PDB file of C-alpha atoms in Angstrom:
ATOM      1  CA  GLN A 286      -9.096   2.237  -4.515  1.00 88.00           C
ATOM      2  CA  VAL A 287      -6.807   0.136  -5.819  1.00 94.00           C
ATOM      3  CA  GLN A 288      -5.808  -1.077  -9.437  1.00 96.00           C
ATOM      4  CA  VAL A 289      -4.806  -4.866  -9.712  1.00 97.00           C
ATOM      5  CA  VAL A 290      -3.521  -5.479 -12.722  1.00 98.00           C
ATOM      6  CA  GLU A 291      -2.803  -9.077 -14.184  1.00 98.00           C
ATOM      7  CA  SER A 292       0.135 -10.358 -17.004  1.00 97.00           C
ATOM      8  CA  GLY A 293       1.937 -13.161 -18.176  1.00 97.00           C
ATOM      9  CA  GLY A 294      -0.234 -14.534 -20.210  1.00 96.00           C
ATOM     10  CA  GLY A 295      -0.311 -16.499 -23.060  1.00 97.00           C
ATOM     11  CA  LEU A 296      -0.171 -19.983 -25.171  1.00 98.00           C
ATOM     12  CA  VAL A 297       1.456 -23.188 -23.354  1.00 98.00           C
ATOM     13  CA  GLN A 298       1.535 -26.879 -24.166  1.00 97.00           C
ATOM     14  CA  THR A 299      -0.034 -29.686 -22.301  1.00 98.00           C
ATOM     15  CA  GLY A 300       2.351 -30.117 -19.355  1.00 97.00           C
ATOM     16  CA  GLY A 301       4.292 -27.149 -20.271  1.00 98.00           C
ATOM     17  CA  SER A 302       4.578 -24.542 -17.803  1.00 98.00           C
ATOM     18  CA  LEU A 303       3.199 -20.356 -17.363  1.00 98.00           C
ATOM     19  CA  LYS A 304       3.858 -18.405 -14.385  1.00 98.00           C
ATOM     20  CA  VAL A 305       1.765 -15.259 -14.018  1.00 98.00           C
ATOM     21  CA  SER A 306       1.802 -11.941 -12.195  1.00 98.00           C
ATOM     22  CA  CYS A 307      -0.015  -9.292 -10.261  1.00 98.00           C
ATOM     23  CA  GLN A 308       0.732  -5.651  -9.215  1.00 97.00           C
ATOM     24  CA  ALA A 309      -1.537  -3.656  -6.790  1.00 96.00           C
ATOM     25  CA  SER A 310      -1.957  -0.553  -5.816  1.00 94.00           C
ATOM     26  CA  GLY A 311      -3.258   1.992  -4.245  1.00 93.00           C
ATOM     27  CA  ARG A 312      -3.072   0.844  -0.555  1.00 92.00           C
ATOM     28  CA  THR A 313      -0.188  -0.664   1.676  1.00 93.00           C
ATOM     29  CA  PHE A 314       0.573  -3.682   0.110  1.00 95.00           C
ATOM     30  CA  SER A 315       0.832  -5.988   2.988  1.00 94.00           C
ATOM     31  CA  GLN A 316      -2.625  -5.151   3.851  1.00 95.00           C
ATOM     32  CA  LEU A 317      -3.741  -6.843   0.988  1.00 97.00           C
ATOM     33  CA  ALA A 318      -4.837 -10.474   0.716  1.00 98.00           C
ATOM     34  CA  MET A 319      -5.081 -12.211  -2.136  1.00 98.00           C
ATOM     35  CA  GLY A 320      -6.556 -14.686  -4.560  1.00 98.00           C
ATOM     36  CA  TRP A 321      -6.442 -15.687  -8.702  1.00 98.00           C
ATOM     37  CA  PHE A 322      -9.816 -16.617  -9.459  1.00 98.00           C
ATOM     38  CA  ARG A 323     -10.496 -18.528 -13.436  1.00 98.00           C
ATOM     39  CA  GLN A 324     -13.582 -18.113 -15.684  1.00 98.00           C
ATOM     40  CA  ALA A 325     -13.687 -20.452 -18.538  1.00 97.00           C
ATOM     41  CA  PRO A 326     -16.499 -19.688 -21.408  1.00 93.00           C
ATOM     42  CA  GLY A 327     -19.695 -21.436 -20.293  1.00 95.00           C
ATOM     43  CA  LYS A 328     -18.463 -21.454 -16.851  1.00 96.00           C
ATOM     44  CA  GLU A 329     -19.044 -20.319 -13.701  1.00 97.00           C
ATOM     45  CA  ARG A 330     -15.331 -18.601 -11.213  1.00 97.00           C
ATOM     46  CA  GLU A 331     -13.462 -21.077  -9.961  1.00 97.00           C
ATOM     47  CA  PHE A 332     -11.040 -20.375  -7.013  1.00 98.00           C
ATOM     48  CA  VAL A 333      -7.798 -21.846  -7.893  1.00 98.00           C
ATOM     49  CA  ALA A 334      -5.586 -20.072  -4.935  1.00 98.00           C
ATOM     50  CA  ALA A 335      -4.926 -17.888  -2.860  1.00 98.00           C
ATOM     51  CA  ILE A 336      -2.038 -16.770   0.388  1.00 98.00           C
ATOM     52  CA  SER A 337      -2.269 -14.154   3.454  1.00 98.00           C
ATOM     53  CA  ARG A 338      -1.692 -10.881   3.375  1.00 97.00           C
ATOM     54  CA  ASN A 339       2.023 -11.716   4.383  1.00 95.00           C
ATOM     55  CA  GLY A 340       2.587 -14.966   2.975  1.00 95.00           C
ATOM     56  CA  GLY A 341       2.176 -17.369   5.388  1.00 95.00           C
ATOM     57  CA  SER A 342      -0.955 -18.764   4.391  1.00 97.00           C
ATOM     58  CA  THR A 343      -1.653 -20.149   0.598  1.00 98.00           C
ATOM     59  CA  ALA A 344      -5.074 -22.461  -0.298  1.00 98.00           C
ATOM     60  CA  TYR A 345      -5.382 -23.960  -3.548  1.00 98.00           C
ATOM     61  CA  GLY A 346      -8.266 -25.579  -5.564  1.00 98.00           C
ATOM     62  CA  ASP A 347      -8.496 -29.111  -5.980  1.00 97.00           C
ATOM     63  CA  SER A 348      -8.014 -29.005  -9.467  1.00 97.00           C
ATOM     64  CA  VAL A 349      -5.098 -26.966  -8.803  1.00 98.00           C
ATOM     65  CA  ASN A 350      -3.104 -28.302  -5.629  1.00 96.00           C
ATOM     66  CA  GLY A 351       0.401 -29.940  -6.398  1.00 96.00           C
ATOM     67  CA  ARG A 352       0.715 -27.995  -9.484  1.00 98.00           C
ATOM     68  CA  PHE A 353       0.279 -24.794  -9.455  1.00 98.00           C
ATOM     69  CA  THR A 354       2.323 -22.604  -6.837  1.00 98.00           C
ATOM     70  CA  ILE A 355       0.988 -18.695  -4.843  1.00 98.00           C
ATOM     71  CA  SER A 356       3.803 -16.975  -4.134  1.00 98.00           C
ATOM     72  CA  ARG A 357       3.802 -12.805  -3.609  1.00 98.00           C
ATOM     73  CA  ASP A 358       7.289 -10.459  -2.676  1.00 97.00           C
ATOM     74  CA  ASN A 359       5.984  -7.639  -0.676  1.00 96.00           C
ATOM     75  CA  ALA A 360       9.085  -5.797  -1.272  1.00 96.00           C
ATOM     76  CA  VAL A 361       7.892  -5.092  -5.158  1.00 95.00           C
ATOM     77  CA  ASN A 362       3.834  -5.709  -5.407  1.00 95.00           C
ATOM     78  CA  MET A 363       3.796  -7.848  -6.786  1.00 97.00           C
ATOM     79  CA  MET A 364       2.160 -12.101  -6.781  1.00 98.00           C
ATOM     80  CA  TYR A 365       2.871 -14.974  -9.073  1.00 98.00           C
ATOM     81  CA  LEU A 366       1.481 -18.054  -9.820  1.00 98.00           C
ATOM     82  CA  GLN A 367       3.102 -20.605 -11.120  1.00 98.00           C
ATOM     83  CA  MET A 368       1.299 -23.620 -12.979  1.00 98.00           C
ATOM     84  CA  ASN A 369       2.985 -26.526 -13.794  1.00 98.00           C
ATOM     85  CA  SER A 370       1.887 -29.725 -15.399  1.00 98.00           C
ATOM     86  CA  MET A 371      -0.570 -27.541 -17.097  1.00 98.00           C
ATOM     87  CA  LYS A 372      -3.744 -29.342 -18.530  1.00 97.00           C
ATOM     88  CA  SER A 373      -6.344 -28.561 -21.323  1.00 96.00           C
ATOM     89  CA  ASP A 374      -8.462 -27.483 -18.438  1.00 96.00           C
ATOM     90  CA  ASP A 375      -6.693 -25.188 -17.318  1.00 98.00           C
ATOM     91  CA  THR A 376      -7.622 -22.448 -20.045  1.00 98.00           C
ATOM     92  CA  ALA A 377      -9.567 -20.127 -19.084  1.00 98.00           C
ATOM     93  CA  VAL A 378      -9.040 -15.901 -18.802  1.00 98.00           C
ATOM     94  CA  TYR A 379      -7.160 -15.982 -14.555  1.00 98.00           C
ATOM     95  CA  TYR A 380      -8.581 -12.909 -13.263  1.00 98.00           C
ATOM     96  CA  CYS A 381      -6.773 -11.826  -9.316  1.00 98.00           C
ATOM     97  CA  ALA A 382      -8.756 -10.037  -6.826  1.00 98.00           C
ATOM     98  CA  VAL A 383      -7.862  -8.272  -3.989  1.00 98.00           C
ATOM     99  CA  LYS A 384      -9.141  -8.507  -0.332  1.00 96.00           C
ATOM    100  CA  TRP A 385      -7.931  -5.383   2.110  1.00 95.00           C
ATOM    101  CA  THR A 386      -6.878  -6.425   5.936  1.00 94.00           C
ATOM    102  CA  LEU A 387      -5.484  -6.857   8.263  1.00 91.00           C
ATOM    103  CA  ASN A 388      -6.138 -10.252   9.164  1.00 91.00           C
ATOM    104  CA  SER A 389      -3.474 -13.436   7.938  1.00 93.00           C
ATOM    105  CA  SER A 390      -5.600 -15.375   6.165  1.00 95.00           C
ATOM    106  CA  ALA A 391      -6.382 -16.428   2.390  1.00 96.00           C
ATOM    107  CA  TYR A 392      -9.580 -16.516   1.419  1.00 96.00           C
ATOM    108  CA  ASN A 393     -11.174 -18.629  -1.209  1.00 96.00           C
ATOM    109  CA  THR A 394     -14.645 -17.418  -2.155  1.00 96.00           C
ATOM    110  CA  ARG A 395     -15.356 -15.012  -4.320  1.00 96.00           C
ATOM    111  CA  GLY A 396     -17.160 -12.570  -2.079  1.00 96.00           C
ATOM    112  CA  ASP A 397     -14.805 -11.755  -0.258  1.00 96.00           C
ATOM    113  CA  TYR A 398     -12.603  -9.950  -2.424  1.00 97.00           C
ATOM    114  CA  HIS A 399     -13.191  -6.078  -3.126  1.00 95.00           C
ATOM    115  CA  TYR A 400     -10.696  -5.340  -6.890  1.00 97.00           C
ATOM    116  CA  TRP A 401     -10.212  -7.477  -9.716  1.00 98.00           C
ATOM    117  CA  GLY A 402      -8.271  -7.415 -12.478  1.00 98.00           C
ATOM    118  CA  PRO A 403      -9.242  -6.969 -16.242  1.00 98.00           C
ATOM    119  CA  GLY A 404      -7.645 -10.794 -17.097  1.00 98.00           C
ATOM    120  CA  THR A 405      -5.577 -11.812 -18.592  1.00 98.00           C
ATOM    121  CA  GLN A 406      -6.088 -14.879 -21.268  1.00 98.00           C
ATOM    122  CA  VAL A 407      -4.002 -18.757 -20.628  1.00 98.00           C
ATOM    123  CA  THR A 408      -4.414 -21.074 -23.064  1.00 98.00           C
ATOM    124  CA  VAL A 409      -3.648 -24.705 -23.442  1.00 98.00           C
ATOM    125  CA  SER A 410      -2.924 -26.205 -26.186  1.00 96.00           C
ATOM    126  CA  SER A 411      -1.910 -30.178 -27.338  1.00 85.00           C
TER     127      SER A 411
END
């Protein structure tokens, strides 16, 4: 089993920045591909960003490409999402997703992931 927990959500103004973090434990961290998804009220959960287990590959959703950056530090078992130039449409619950794999791919589909965190609320206000 893998335990996943997000942190760092909160309230930010339009145009501002916020960094959320994800910690995963229970398996060797460098064998975990990871991603971020988000879900706003009344909407489907959508792909935000993904990173391969060694950090060599990343992928982004169209709505965040160029504004958000995903990264990871395997030495401390942490993965991050830096969000800049935030908009009201970024308001959502952000979920960290984890997939155990020996491949060096970044996965952008919900069904690829085996484990999920409880989510952290991010609210962008004007």
